[in-house]
Amino acid sequence: MRKSPREILESARLVGRRGLLLGGIQFAVAATLALRMRSMQLDHADEYRLLSDGNSIKIRLLPPARGLIHDRDGTVIAGNEQNYRVTLTREEAGGDVEPVLRRLSRLIPLDEARIDELLAEFEKRSAITPISIADRLTWEQFSAIAVNAPALNGVTPESGLSRIYPRRADLAHVMGYVGPVSDYDLSKIEDPDPVLMLPEFQLGKIGVEAKLEEALRGKAGARRVEVNSAGREMRELGRQEGVQGATVQLSLDARLQNYAAQRLGSESGAAVVMDVATGELHAICSSPSFDPNLFVRGISSADYKALTEHDHRPLADKTVQGVYPPGSTFKMVTMLAGLDSGVINAGWGAYCPGYTEVGGRRFHCWSRGGHGHVGLVASLEKSCDVFYYELAQKVGIDRIAAMARRLGIGVRHDLPMSAVAEGIAPDKAWKRARYDQEWQVGDSLNASIGQGYVLASPLQLAVMTARVATGRMVEPKLVRAIDGVPQLAGEFPDLGIDPAHLRIARLGMDAVMNSKSGTAGRSRIIAEEWRMAGKTGTSQVRNITAAERARGVIRNEQLPWNRRDHALFVCYAPYEAPRYAVSVVVEHGGGGSAVAAPIARDILLFALADGLPPLDAVPGDQQQAMQARHEAMHLFEPEPQSPARGRA
Amino acid sequence: MSYLDYKVAHTPTGIRKILYLNWPLVFLLIAVACTGFLMLYSVAGGDLDTWARPQMERFVVGLIAMIGLAFVPIWFWRGVSVFAYVACLTLLVAVEFFGDVGMGAQRWLDLGPIRLQPSELMKIALILLLAGYYDWLDLRRTSRPLWVLIPVIIILTPTFLVLTQPDLGTAVMLVAGGGIVMFAAGVSLWYFGAVIGMVVGLVATVLESRGKPWQLLHDYQFRRIDTFLDPSSDPLGAGYNITQAQIALGSGGWSGRGFMQGTQSRLNFLPEKHTDFIFTTLAEEFGFIGAISLLSLYTLIVAFCLYSALTNRDRFASLLTIGVASTFFLYFAVNMGMVMGLMPVVGVPLPMVSYGGTQLMILLMAFGMVQSAHVHRPR
């Protein structure tokens, strides 16, 4: 509505009156604020300055105890232990720390080099940051410092908790370890928790410790203390305890993991045991391993050098990070790709004269004499390569790659571990993107038997086996519960592969173990309730030239270690109602059937028997050797009945 | 519509509008923001990238947005006021259902690249709608009960939604901001007297009931009130922060300890040194001179706005300007009062200085409308 000039005037007058009133009130408030500033900053400045300089009340953070990690039976696999240490604060030492350090060196071992290092550190850090002088003191040293405290200004003896891994090297790769917070760590965190600034606070560096850091860390408590002008604590005014980090229960079975590590022994390799129904990883073992406690305590450069220069690469996690050409263990993928796409049916077969020729190139079967006519089941049983060469030409690489991904190869599985590899399920698009080259038929032939560009981690091989065994989209799981809250998914969805096709693959894997001409018959389980199905794989790490083939292929044992073939084996059991899938890779181990299969069988037996494999489960001629192996092992003693809880 | 009253020929058009901006206000805002950058640089321990640089980038964007908004005719804002209010109300309801929970309260709405805090937008939308309402309303009806009830409902609806988040600070700001627009519009003082009287009476009755047989609240609720009124009764929580803040502030003295020389590092355990408590750093490092200068800058901003409002004959424009200026005033008065121990601790940032993108952008947008009111005033 249109306003009359009179209305506009009246409105302006009204708003003007109220606006002035408002402005007056606001000005009065501003004046009050100014007066308050004057009173605080001018009239009482000296008092505040005094309070500020001698700031007599301080807050000290109480680091929270890190959450414990349990295995599936409640055994503590990462706990906390009491640690005595001593810190020094420059400001409280009166500015000059050197005399204090000299006096300290009479009580605890502190050499010149360490003192120089510390002085440099004090230069860098703020005057009020406590710096850790010595760690893991004995009780005697600790009490000597406490007694002499009056002569040691700014020195605070502290007892804190430090991470300990009671299972030592067994779980090093999967659990990772904690270490002191570095500047680099801090730079990666936005708005870091103040507790991270505390000296010797431990942060998960890799593995589960790093990935579940948030849950494990807990919440800091605080103490309010009154200190005198020298900074010495006079009394505690208030205390708020921190909250311990969550207890994490992993799906791992520490005893099985221990057995797997022992069974792999000094080999360079990996073993993965997975529950085929729930996807829980019961063991995920990379060998050789290292003691994570070394890293927690600060590893010496000699120890570190020994680890990095070892040709078996103990620091690398071969289970999820290492990828290998899967060799013949990949043949189930090629077969299922053929069946599922309808390119072949269950009655299909190929003739193997020992080689096949494609584009003027000869592709050999591992059996020089050939296998003759080979059907689907026999192709797995005898691991005939020519069968898969013929099949690959009909199916094409793209279908094989799609099936590989469906079975979990070339897919990054979501696990709270460091550097989980994706592997490679190569197809035409991949090669174009990666090498800018067209895919060749020969590439398909190599891929069909798990050579060439195909790469899979032992974890992926276990997932593949579990999926073939169940027909379900099994995903690996590592965390069972966090603070008692279950973390496992329900049942996995169906893969959508015709059960009849899966049955053929399973029959083939059964034949590998349990038929006369199976490639891994020696490693079968004779206890019928644990009947096992498996597949061997031997993957070359070098090219065999035509000239060499003419001379006769050099036997593995005659090659230097790092040029020998990788030995692989995947299996599951019991055949009728599968419970566990196992994959084993032995780097440069030689043949899959001779080296990897017996290891996988024994680990599988341990899982099934929930204890040392019973001797009567293996063929008679191997029982004595097994007995001897068991006696030579250094297994952890069974835990006492009540699940031991670590210190809170 | 009353914009027909404008002698449009005298209203600047096109790029010429830039000459008619309230330039002193622009420079004052830049001065305050620069103080903020300096302090953010200082509390980050001399690091530009932690807080200062992102804040500068946002300020530049906000400043351009402000000038852009100033070019939009004021009658456009009146036209969209109802729509803006309804849109904000919808977002507030959306936050109830889809909001992210941060710091124990549901305030954020995640819209892909943008994270919205609808309660902040609502502060402006509420002022817009109330100014529009009183512009539309016949002057003689301003104090009739029914016509007073309507704006009360307009204010209390979003307040209730914000309270459920829960965000007491913003709720109080909404009521106060809305109340000030009603006050400026000329609603009878009796209403304000009555409301204040009722609140005081209620609080007095509740406090009086303590320990009596007819006690109105539970004991633990009284204890919470105690902590609110006297933070030092909570030794490890808010009380410690406020004590430290006051020590830092008071120890600044006449000219302060000097730039970057504050013992702010002592307050490293203060989680809000770059947001709600940033004034303590300023007062410690630049002393009374610094603190009073910032207060003067703030007061001048409010004064320039009020002057612009009082000399503007367009009712909508002047109510909008008063509303924005008063909200701005409430921000800094409450924040300063809080760190100086004159008020209980409530989470209100120091406007344009505390680190925070939403707050900065919203304020600059609001000042854009104030500028629009200034540019398009009837001449």
JSON list of C-alpha atoms in Angstrom, two decimals, chain B residues 115-302:
[
{"chain": "B", "resi": 115, "resn": "ARG", "atom": "CA", "xyz": [28.38, -26.90, 4.57]},
{"chain": "B", "resi": 116, "resn": "LEU", "atom": "CA", "xyz": [25.54, -24.75, 5.74]},
{"chain": "B", "resi": 117, "resn": "GLN", "atom": "CA", "xyz": [24.65, -23.61, 9.20]},
{"chain": "B", "resi": 118, "resn": "PRO", "atom": "CA", "xyz": [21.01, -22.62, 8.69]},
{"chain": "B", "resi": 119, "resn": "SER", "atom": "CA", "xyz": [20.71, -21.10, 12.15]},
{"chain": "B", "resi": 120, "resn": "GLU", "atom": "CA", "xyz": [23.24, -18.43, 11.09]},
{"chain": "B", "resi": 121, "resn": "LEU", "atom": "CA", "xyz": [21.30, -17.64, 7.91]},
{"chain": "B", "resi": 122, "resn": "MET", "atom": "CA", "xyz": [18.15, -17.42, 9.99]},
{"chain": "B", "resi": 123, "resn": "LYS", "atom": "CA", "xyz": [19.49, -14.48, 11.99]},
{"chain": "B", "resi": 124, "resn": "ILE", "atom": "CA", "xyz": [19.46, -12.37, 8.83]},
{"chain": "B", "resi": 125, "resn": "ALA", "atom": "CA", "xyz": [16.27, -13.81, 7.36]},
{"chain": "B", "resi": 126, "resn": "LEU", "atom": "CA", "xyz": [14.41, -13.06, 10.59]},
{"chain": "B", "resi": 127, "resn": "ILE", "atom": "CA", "xyz": [15.47, -9.42, 10.53]},
{"chain": "B", "resi": 128, "resn": "LEU", "atom": "CA", "xyz": [14.48, -9.17, 6.86]},
{"chain": "B", "resi": 129, "resn": "LEU", "atom": "CA", "xyz": [11.02, -10.55, 7.47]},
{"chain": "B", "resi": 130, "resn": "LEU", "atom": "CA", "xyz": [10.36, -8.44, 10.57]},
{"chain": "B", "resi": 131, "resn": "ALA", "atom": "CA", "xyz": [11.48, -5.28, 8.77]},
{"chain": "B", "resi": 132, "resn": "GLY", "atom": "CA", "xyz": [9.23, -6.21, 5.85]},
{"chain": "B", "resi": 133, "resn": "TYR", "atom": "CA", "xyz": [6.36, -6.93, 8.22]},
{"chain": "B", "resi": 134, "resn": "TYR", "atom": "CA", "xyz": [6.55, -3.56, 9.95]},
{"chain": "B", "resi": 135, "resn": "ASP", "atom": "CA", "xyz": [6.93, -1.79, 6.64]},
{"chain": "B", "resi": 136, "resn": "TRP", "atom": "CA", "xyz": [3.73, -3.42, 5.46]},
{"chain": "B", "resi": 137, "resn": "LEU", "atom": "CA", "xyz": [1.81, -3.00, 8.71]},
{"chain": "B", "resi": 138, "resn": "ASP", "atom": "CA", "xyz": [-0.34, 0.07, 9.22]},
{"chain": "B", "resi": 139, "resn": "LEU", "atom": "CA", "xyz": [1.52, 2.24, 11.69]},
{"chain": "B", "resi": 140, "resn": "ARG", "atom": "CA", "xyz": [-1.50, 2.62, 13.97]},
{"chain": "B", "resi": 141, "resn": "ARG", "atom": "CA", "xyz": [-1.75, -1.14, 14.46]},
{"chain": "B", "resi": 142, "resn": "THR", "atom": "CA", "xyz": [1.85, -1.59, 15.59]},
{"chain": "B", "resi": 143, "resn": "SER", "atom": "CA", "xyz": [1.00, -2.08, 19.26]},
{"chain": "B", "resi": 144, "resn": "ARG", "atom": "CA", "xyz": [-2.32, -3.89, 18.94]},
{"chain": "B", "resi": 145, "resn": "PRO", "atom": "CA", "xyz": [-2.05, -7.32, 20.70]},
{"chain": "B", "resi": 146, "resn": "LEU", "atom": "CA", "xyz": [-2.92, -9.39, 17.62]},
{"chain": "B", "resi": 147, "resn": "TRP", "atom": "CA", "xyz": [-0.36, -7.57, 15.47]},
{"chain": "B", "resi": 148, "resn": "VAL", "atom": "CA", "xyz": [2.23, -8.00, 18.20]},
{"chain": "B", "resi": 149, "resn": "LEU", "atom": "CA", "xyz": [1.51, -11.70, 18.43]},
{"chain": "B", "resi": 150, "resn": "ILE", "atom": "CA", "xyz": [2.37, -12.31, 14.77]},
{"chain": "B", "resi": 151, "resn": "PRO", "atom": "CA", "xyz": [6.02, -11.17, 14.97]},
{"chain": "B", "resi": 152, "resn": "VAL", "atom": "CA", "xyz": [6.37, -12.99, 18.28]},
{"chain": "B", "resi": 153, "resn": "ILE", "atom": "CA", "xyz": [5.41, -16.20, 16.50]},
{"chain": "B", "resi": 154, "resn": "ILE", "atom": "CA", "xyz": [7.77, -15.32, 13.64]},
{"chain": "B", "resi": 155, "resn": "ILE", "atom": "CA", "xyz": [10.60, -15.05, 16.18]},
{"chain": "B", "resi": 156, "resn": "LEU", "atom": "CA", "xyz": [9.74, -18.00, 18.39]},
{"chain": "B", "resi": 157, "resn": "THR", "atom": "CA", "xyz": [9.30, -20.61, 15.63]},
{"chain": "B", "resi": 158, "resn": "PRO", "atom": "CA", "xyz": [12.95, -20.65, 14.51]},
{"chain": "B", "resi": 159, "resn": "THR", "atom": "CA", "xyz": [14.07, -20.08, 18.11]},
{"chain": "B", "resi": 160, "resn": "PHE", "atom": "CA", "xyz": [12.34, -23.27, 19.14]},
{"chain": "B", "resi": 161, "resn": "LEU", "atom": "CA", "xyz": [13.96, -25.18, 16.27]},
{"chain": "B", "resi": 162, "resn": "VAL", "atom": "CA", "xyz": [17.39, -23.86, 17.17]},
{"chain": "B", "resi": 163, "resn": "LEU", "atom": "CA", "xyz": [16.85, -24.75, 20.84]},
{"chain": "B", "resi": 164, "resn": "THR", "atom": "CA", "xyz": [16.25, -28.39, 19.94]},
{"chain": "B", "resi": 165, "resn": "GLN", "atom": "CA", "xyz": [19.63, -28.61, 18.21]},
{"chain": "B", "resi": 166, "resn": "PRO", "atom": "CA", "xyz": [20.54, -27.61, 21.01]},
{"chain": "B", "resi": 167, "resn": "ASP", "atom": "CA", "xyz": [22.15, -24.21, 20.60]},
{"chain": "B", "resi": 168, "resn": "LEU", "atom": "CA", "xyz": [21.25, -21.87, 23.44]},
{"chain": "B", "resi": 169, "resn": "GLY", "atom": "CA", "xyz": [23.57, -19.08, 22.27]},
{"chain": "B", "resi": 170, "resn": "THR", "atom": "CA", "xyz": [21.99, -18.74, 18.83]},
{"chain": "B", "resi": 171, "resn": "ALA", "atom": "CA", "xyz": [18.49, -19.02, 20.29]},
{"chain": "B", "resi": 172, "resn": "VAL", "atom": "CA", "xyz": [19.18, -16.10, 22.61]},
{"chain": "B", "resi": 173, "resn": "MET", "atom": "CA", "xyz": [20.64, -14.11, 19.72]},
{"chain": "B", "resi": 174, "resn": "LEU", "atom": "CA", "xyz": [17.53, -14.74, 17.61]},
{"chain": "B", "resi": 175, "resn": "VAL", "atom": "CA", "xyz": [15.17, -13.55, 20.35]},
{"chain": "B", "resi": 176, "resn": "ALA", "atom": "CA", "xyz": [17.32, -10.51, 21.10]},
{"chain": "B", "resi": 177, "resn": "GLY", "atom": "CA", "xyz": [17.78, -9.58, 17.43]},
{"chain": "B", "resi": 178, "resn": "GLY", "atom": "CA", "xyz": [14.08, -9.95, 16.67]},
{"chain": "B", "resi": 179, "resn": "GLY", "atom": "CA", "xyz": [13.12, -8.10, 19.83]},
{"chain": "B", "resi": 180, "resn": "ILE", "atom": "CA", "xyz": [15.31, -5.18, 18.85]},
{"chain": "B", "resi": 181, "resn": "VAL", "atom": "CA", "xyz": [13.62, -4.84, 15.46]},
{"chain": "B", "resi": 182, "resn": "MET", "atom": "CA", "xyz": [10.23, -4.85, 17.21]},
{"chain": "B", "resi": 183, "resn": "PHE", "atom": "CA", "xyz": [11.54, -2.26, 19.61]},
{"chain": "B", "resi": 184, "resn": "ALA", "atom": "CA", "xyz": [12.81, -0.04, 16.81]},
{"chain": "B", "resi": 185, "resn": "ALA", "atom": "CA", "xyz": [9.55, -0.43, 14.92]},
{"chain": "B", "resi": 186, "resn": "GLY", "atom": "CA", "xyz": [7.80, 1.26, 17.80]},
{"chain": "B", "resi": 187, "resn": "VAL", "atom": "CA", "xyz": [5.98, -1.52, 19.62]},
{"chain": "B", "resi": 188, "resn": "SER", "atom": "CA", "xyz": [4.76, -0.15, 22.91]},
{"chain": "B", "resi": 189, "resn": "LEU", "atom": "CA", "xyz": [7.34, -0.20, 25.69]},
{"chain": "B", "resi": 190, "resn": "TRP", "atom": "CA", "xyz": [4.77, -1.81, 27.97]},
{"chain": "B", "resi": 191, "resn": "TYR", "atom": "CA", "xyz": [5.18, -5.09, 26.12]},
{"chain": "B", "resi": 192, "resn": "PHE", "atom": "CA", "xyz": [8.91, -5.06, 26.67]},
{"chain": "B", "resi": 193, "resn": "GLY", "atom": "CA", "xyz": [8.48, -4.08, 30.30]},
{"chain": "B", "resi": 194, "resn": "ALA", "atom": "CA", "xyz": [6.00, -6.90, 30.79]},
{"chain": "B", "resi": 195, "resn": "VAL", "atom": "CA", "xyz": [8.24, -9.56, 29.17]},
{"chain": "B", "resi": 196, "resn": "ILE", "atom": "CA", "xyz": [11.31, -8.49, 31.13]},
{"chain": "B", "resi": 197, "resn": "GLY", "atom": "CA", "xyz": [9.27, -8.36, 34.33]},
{"chain": "B", "resi": 198, "resn": "MET", "atom": "CA", "xyz": [7.90, -11.85, 33.74]},
{"chain": "B", "resi": 199, "resn": "VAL", "atom": "CA", "xyz": [11.35, -13.34, 33.04]},
{"chain": "B", "resi": 200, "resn": "VAL", "atom": "CA", "xyz": [12.84, -11.73, 36.12]},
{"chain": "B", "resi": 201, "resn": "GLY", "atom": "CA", "xyz": [9.89, -12.87, 38.22]},
{"chain": "B", "resi": 202, "resn": "LEU", "atom": "CA", "xyz": [10.15, -16.43, 36.94]},
{"chain": "B", "resi": 203, "resn": "VAL", "atom": "CA", "xyz": [13.88, -16.66, 37.56]},
{"chain": "B", "resi": 204, "resn": "ALA", "atom": "CA", "xyz": [13.48, -15.17, 41.02]},
{"chain": "B", "resi": 205, "resn": "THR", "atom": "CA", "xyz": [10.71, -17.64, 41.91]},
{"chain": "B", "resi": 206, "resn": "VAL", "atom": "CA", "xyz": [12.76, -20.61, 40.71]},
{"chain": "B", "resi": 207, "resn": "LEU", "atom": "CA", "xyz": [15.85, -19.53, 42.62]},
{"chain": "B", "resi": 208, "resn": "GLU", "atom": "CA", "xyz": [13.77, -18.72, 45.69]},
{"chain": "B", "resi": 209, "resn": "SER", "atom": "CA", "xyz": [12.26, -22.21, 45.66]},
{"chain": "B", "resi": 210, "resn": "ARG", "atom": "CA", "xyz": [15.61, -23.85, 46.25]},
{"chain": "B", "resi": 211, "resn": "GLY", "atom": "CA", "xyz": [15.68, -25.87, 49.42]},
{"chain": "B", "resi": 212, "resn": "LYS", "atom": "CA", "xyz": [12.03, -25.10, 50.11]},
{"chain": "B", "resi": 213, "resn": "PRO", "atom": "CA", "xyz": [9.37, -27.83, 50.19]},
{"chain": "B", "resi": 214, "resn": "TRP", "atom": "CA", "xyz": [7.99, -26.53, 46.86]},
{"chain": "B", "resi": 215, "resn": "GLN", "atom": "CA", "xyz": [11.33, -26.66, 45.02]},
{"chain": "B", "resi": 216, "resn": "LEU", "atom": "CA", "xyz": [10.67, -26.30, 41.31]},
{"chain": "B", "resi": 217, "resn": "LEU", "atom": "CA", "xyz": [13.79, -27.91, 39.85]},
{"chain": "B", "resi": 218, "resn": "HIS", "atom": "CA", "xyz": [15.87, -30.97, 40.66]},
{"chain": "B", "resi": 219, "resn": "ASP", "atom": "CA", "xyz": [19.04, -30.51, 42.69]},
{"chain": "B", "resi": 220, "resn": "TYR", "atom": "CA", "xyz": [21.26, -31.40, 39.75]},
{"chain": "B", "resi": 221, "resn": "GLN", "atom": "CA", "xyz": [19.53, -28.77, 37.66]},
{"chain": "B", "resi": 222, "resn": "PHE", "atom": "CA", "xyz": [20.35, -26.16, 40.28]},
{"chain": "B", "resi": 223, "resn": "ARG", "atom": "CA", "xyz": [23.95, -27.31, 40.31]},
{"chain": "B", "resi": 224, "resn": "ARG", "atom": "CA", "xyz": [24.07, -26.78, 36.56]},
{"chain": "B", "resi": 225, "resn": "ILE", "atom": "CA", "xyz": [22.77, -23.27, 37.02]},
{"chain": "B", "resi": 226, "resn": "ASP", "atom": "CA", "xyz": [25.52, -22.69, 39.60]},
{"chain": "B", "resi": 227, "resn": "THR", "atom": "CA", "xyz": [28.19, -23.75, 37.13]},
{"chain": "B", "resi": 228, "resn": "PHE", "atom": "CA", "xyz": [26.66, -21.50, 34.51]},
{"chain": "B", "resi": 229, "resn": "LEU", "atom": "CA", "xyz": [26.65, -18.48, 36.77]},
{"chain": "B", "resi": 230, "resn": "ASP", "atom": "CA", "xyz": [29.93, -19.17, 38.50]},
{"chain": "B", "resi": 231, "resn": "PRO", "atom": "CA", "xyz": [32.30, -21.12, 36.26]},
{"chain": "B", "resi": 232, "resn": "SER", "atom": "CA", "xyz": [34.99, -21.35, 38.93]},
{"chain": "B", "resi": 233, "resn": "SER", "atom": "CA", "xyz": [32.84, -23.95, 40.68]},
{"chain": "B", "resi": 234, "resn": "ASP", "atom": "CA", "xyz": [33.74, -26.32, 37.84]},
{"chain": "B", "resi": 235, "resn": "PRO", "atom": "CA", "xyz": [37.49, -26.60, 38.37]},
{"chain": "B", "resi": 236, "resn": "LEU", "atom": "CA", "xyz": [38.46, -28.45, 35.21]},
{"chain": "B", "resi": 237, "resn": "GLY", "atom": "CA", "xyz": [35.88, -27.19, 32.77]},
{"chain": "B", "resi": 238, "resn": "ALA", "atom": "CA", "xyz": [34.80, -23.71, 31.77]},
{"chain": "B", "resi": 239, "resn": "GLY", "atom": "CA", "xyz": [36.07, -22.21, 35.00]},
{"chain": "B", "resi": 240, "resn": "TYR", "atom": "CA", "xyz": [39.70, -22.82, 34.22]},
{"chain": "B", "resi": 241, "resn": "ASN", "atom": "CA", "xyz": [39.38, -21.35, 30.75]},
{"chain": "B", "resi": 242, "resn": "ILE", "atom": "CA", "xyz": [37.73, -18.18, 31.92]},
{"chain": "B", "resi": 243, "resn": "THR", "atom": "CA", "xyz": [40.22, -17.66, 34.72]},
{"chain": "B", "resi": 244, "resn": "GLN", "atom": "CA", "xyz": [43.13, -18.09, 32.33]},
{"chain": "B", "resi": 245, "resn": "ALA", "atom": "CA", "xyz": [41.46, -15.80, 29.82]},
{"chain": "B", "resi": 246, "resn": "GLN", "atom": "CA", "xyz": [41.09, -13.06, 32.40]},
{"chain": "B", "resi": 247, "resn": "ILE", "atom": "CA", "xyz": [44.66, -13.41, 33.59]},
{"chain": "B", "resi": 248, "resn": "ALA", "atom": "CA", "xyz": [45.90, -13.12, 30.03]},
{"chain": "B", "resi": 249, "resn": "LEU", "atom": "CA", "xyz": [43.67, -10.13, 29.35]},
{"chain": "B", "resi": 250, "resn": "GLY", "atom": "CA", "xyz": [44.50, -8.26, 32.54]},
{"chain": "B", "resi": 251, "resn": "SER", "atom": "CA", "xyz": [48.23, -8.88, 32.24]},
{"chain": "B", "resi": 252, "resn": "GLY", "atom": "CA", "xyz": [48.23, -7.00, 28.92]},
{"chain": "B", "resi": 253, "resn": "GLY", "atom": "CA", "xyz": [48.42, -3.74, 30.83]},
{"chain": "B", "resi": 254, "resn": "TRP", "atom": "CA", "xyz": [48.61, -0.41, 29.01]},
{"chain": "B", "resi": 255, "resn": "SER", "atom": "CA", "xyz": [50.39, -1.40, 25.83]},
{"chain": "B", "resi": 256, "resn": "GLY", "atom": "CA", "xyz": [50.55, -5.17, 25.99]},
{"chain": "B", "resi": 257, "resn": "ARG", "atom": "CA", "xyz": [53.37, -7.63, 25.73]},
{"chain": "B", "resi": 258, "resn": "GLY", "atom": "CA", "xyz": [53.85, -7.00, 22.02]},
{"chain": "B", "resi": 259, "resn": "PHE", "atom": "CA", "xyz": [52.83, -8.79, 18.89]},
{"chain": "B", "resi": 260, "resn": "MET", "atom": "CA", "xyz": [53.39, -12.56, 19.08]},
{"chain": "B", "resi": 261, "resn": "GLN", "atom": "CA", "xyz": [54.79, -12.07, 22.58]},
{"chain": "B", "resi": 262, "resn": "GLY", "atom": "CA", "xyz": [51.68, -13.16, 24.44]},
{"chain": "B", "resi": 263, "resn": "THR", "atom": "CA", "xyz": [52.10, -16.13, 26.71]},
{"chain": "B", "resi": 264, "resn": "GLN", "atom": "CA", "xyz": [49.18, -17.51, 24.85]},
{"chain": "B", "resi": 265, "resn": "SER", "atom": "CA", "xyz": [51.13, -20.72, 24.55]},
{"chain": "B", "resi": 266, "resn": "ARG", "atom": "CA", "xyz": [50.28, -21.18, 28.20]},
{"chain": "B", "resi": 267, "resn": "LEU", "atom": "CA", "xyz": [46.72, -21.43, 27.08]},
{"chain": "B", "resi": 268, "resn": "ASN", "atom": "CA", "xyz": [47.50, -24.10, 24.57]},
{"chain": "B", "resi": 269, "resn": "PHE", "atom": "CA", "xyz": [44.96, -26.29, 26.24]},
{"chain": "B", "resi": 270, "resn": "LEU", "atom": "CA", "xyz": [42.27, -23.74, 25.54]},
{"chain": "B", "resi": 271, "resn": "PRO", "atom": "CA", "xyz": [40.43, -25.31, 22.65]},
{"chain": "B", "resi": 272, "resn": "GLU", "atom": "CA", "xyz": [38.96, -22.00, 21.46]},
{"chain": "B", "resi": 273, "resn": "LYS", "atom": "CA", "xyz": [41.93, -19.67, 21.36]},
{"chain": "B", "resi": 274, "resn": "HIS", "atom": "CA", "xyz": [41.30, -18.98, 17.66]},
{"chain": "B", "resi": 275, "resn": "THR", "atom": "CA", "xyz": [37.53, -18.66, 17.95]},
{"chain": "B", "resi": 276, "resn": "ASP", "atom": "CA", "xyz": [35.58, -17.53, 21.00]},
{"chain": "B", "resi": 277, "resn": "PHE", "atom": "CA", "xyz": [38.60, -16.55, 23.11]},
{"chain": "B", "resi": 278, "resn": "ILE", "atom": "CA", "xyz": [40.62, -14.69, 20.49]},
{"chain": "B", "resi": 279, "resn": "PHE", "atom": "CA", "xyz": [40.00, -11.35, 22.19]},
{"chain": "B", "resi": 280, "resn": "THR", "atom": "CA", "xyz": [42.20, -12.41, 25.11]},
{"chain": "B", "resi": 281, "resn": "THR", "atom": "CA", "xyz": [45.16, -12.71, 22.75]},
{"chain": "B", "resi": 282, "resn": "LEU", "atom": "CA", "xyz": [44.55, -9.24, 21.35]},
{"chain": "B", "resi": 283, "resn": "ALA", "atom": "CA", "xyz": [44.19, -7.74, 24.81]},
{"chain": "B", "resi": 284, "resn": "GLU", "atom": "CA", "xyz": [47.31, -9.51, 26.06]},
{"chain": "B", "resi": 285, "resn": "GLU", "atom": "CA", "xyz": [49.52, -8.66, 23.11]},
{"chain": "B", "resi": 286, "resn": "PHE", "atom": "CA", "xyz": [48.31, -5.10, 22.43]},
{"chain": "B", "resi": 287, "resn": "GLY", "atom": "CA", "xyz": [47.09, -4.18, 25.89]},
{"chain": "B", "resi": 288, "resn": "PHE", "atom": "CA", "xyz": [44.46, -1.60, 26.72]},
{"chain": "B", "resi": 289, "resn": "ILE", "atom": "CA", "xyz": [45.31, 0.42, 23.61]},
{"chain": "B", "resi": 290, "resn": "GLY", "atom": "CA", "xyz": [44.62, -2.53, 21.35]},
{"chain": "B", "resi": 291, "resn": "ALA", "atom": "CA", "xyz": [41.48, -3.63, 23.15]},
{"chain": "B", "resi": 292, "resn": "ILE", "atom": "CA", "xyz": [39.94, -0.17, 23.32]},
{"chain": "B", "resi": 293, "resn": "SER", "atom": "CA", "xyz": [40.80, 0.42, 19.65]},
{"chain": "B", "resi": 294, "resn": "LEU", "atom": "CA", "xyz": [38.96, -2.69, 18.56]},
{"chain": "B", "resi": 295, "resn": "LEU", "atom": "CA", "xyz": [36.00, -1.74, 20.77]},
{"chain": "B", "resi": 296, "resn": "SER", "atom": "CA", "xyz": [36.01, 1.72, 19.18]},
{"chain": "B", "resi": 297, "resn": "LEU", "atom": "CA", "xyz": [36.08, 0.26, 15.68]},
{"chain": "B", "resi": 298, "resn": "TYR", "atom": "CA", "xyz": [33.10, -1.91, 16.55]},
{"chain": "B", "resi": 299, "resn": "THR", "atom": "CA", "xyz": [31.23, 0.98, 18.13]},
{"chain": "B", "resi": 300, "resn": "LEU", "atom": "CA", "xyz": [31.93, 3.16, 15.09]},
{"chain": "B", "resi": 301, "resn": "ILE", "atom": "CA", "xyz": [30.55, 0.47, 12.77]},
{"chain": "B", "resi": 302, "resn": "VAL", "atom": "CA", "xyz": [27.34, 0.39, 14.80]}
]
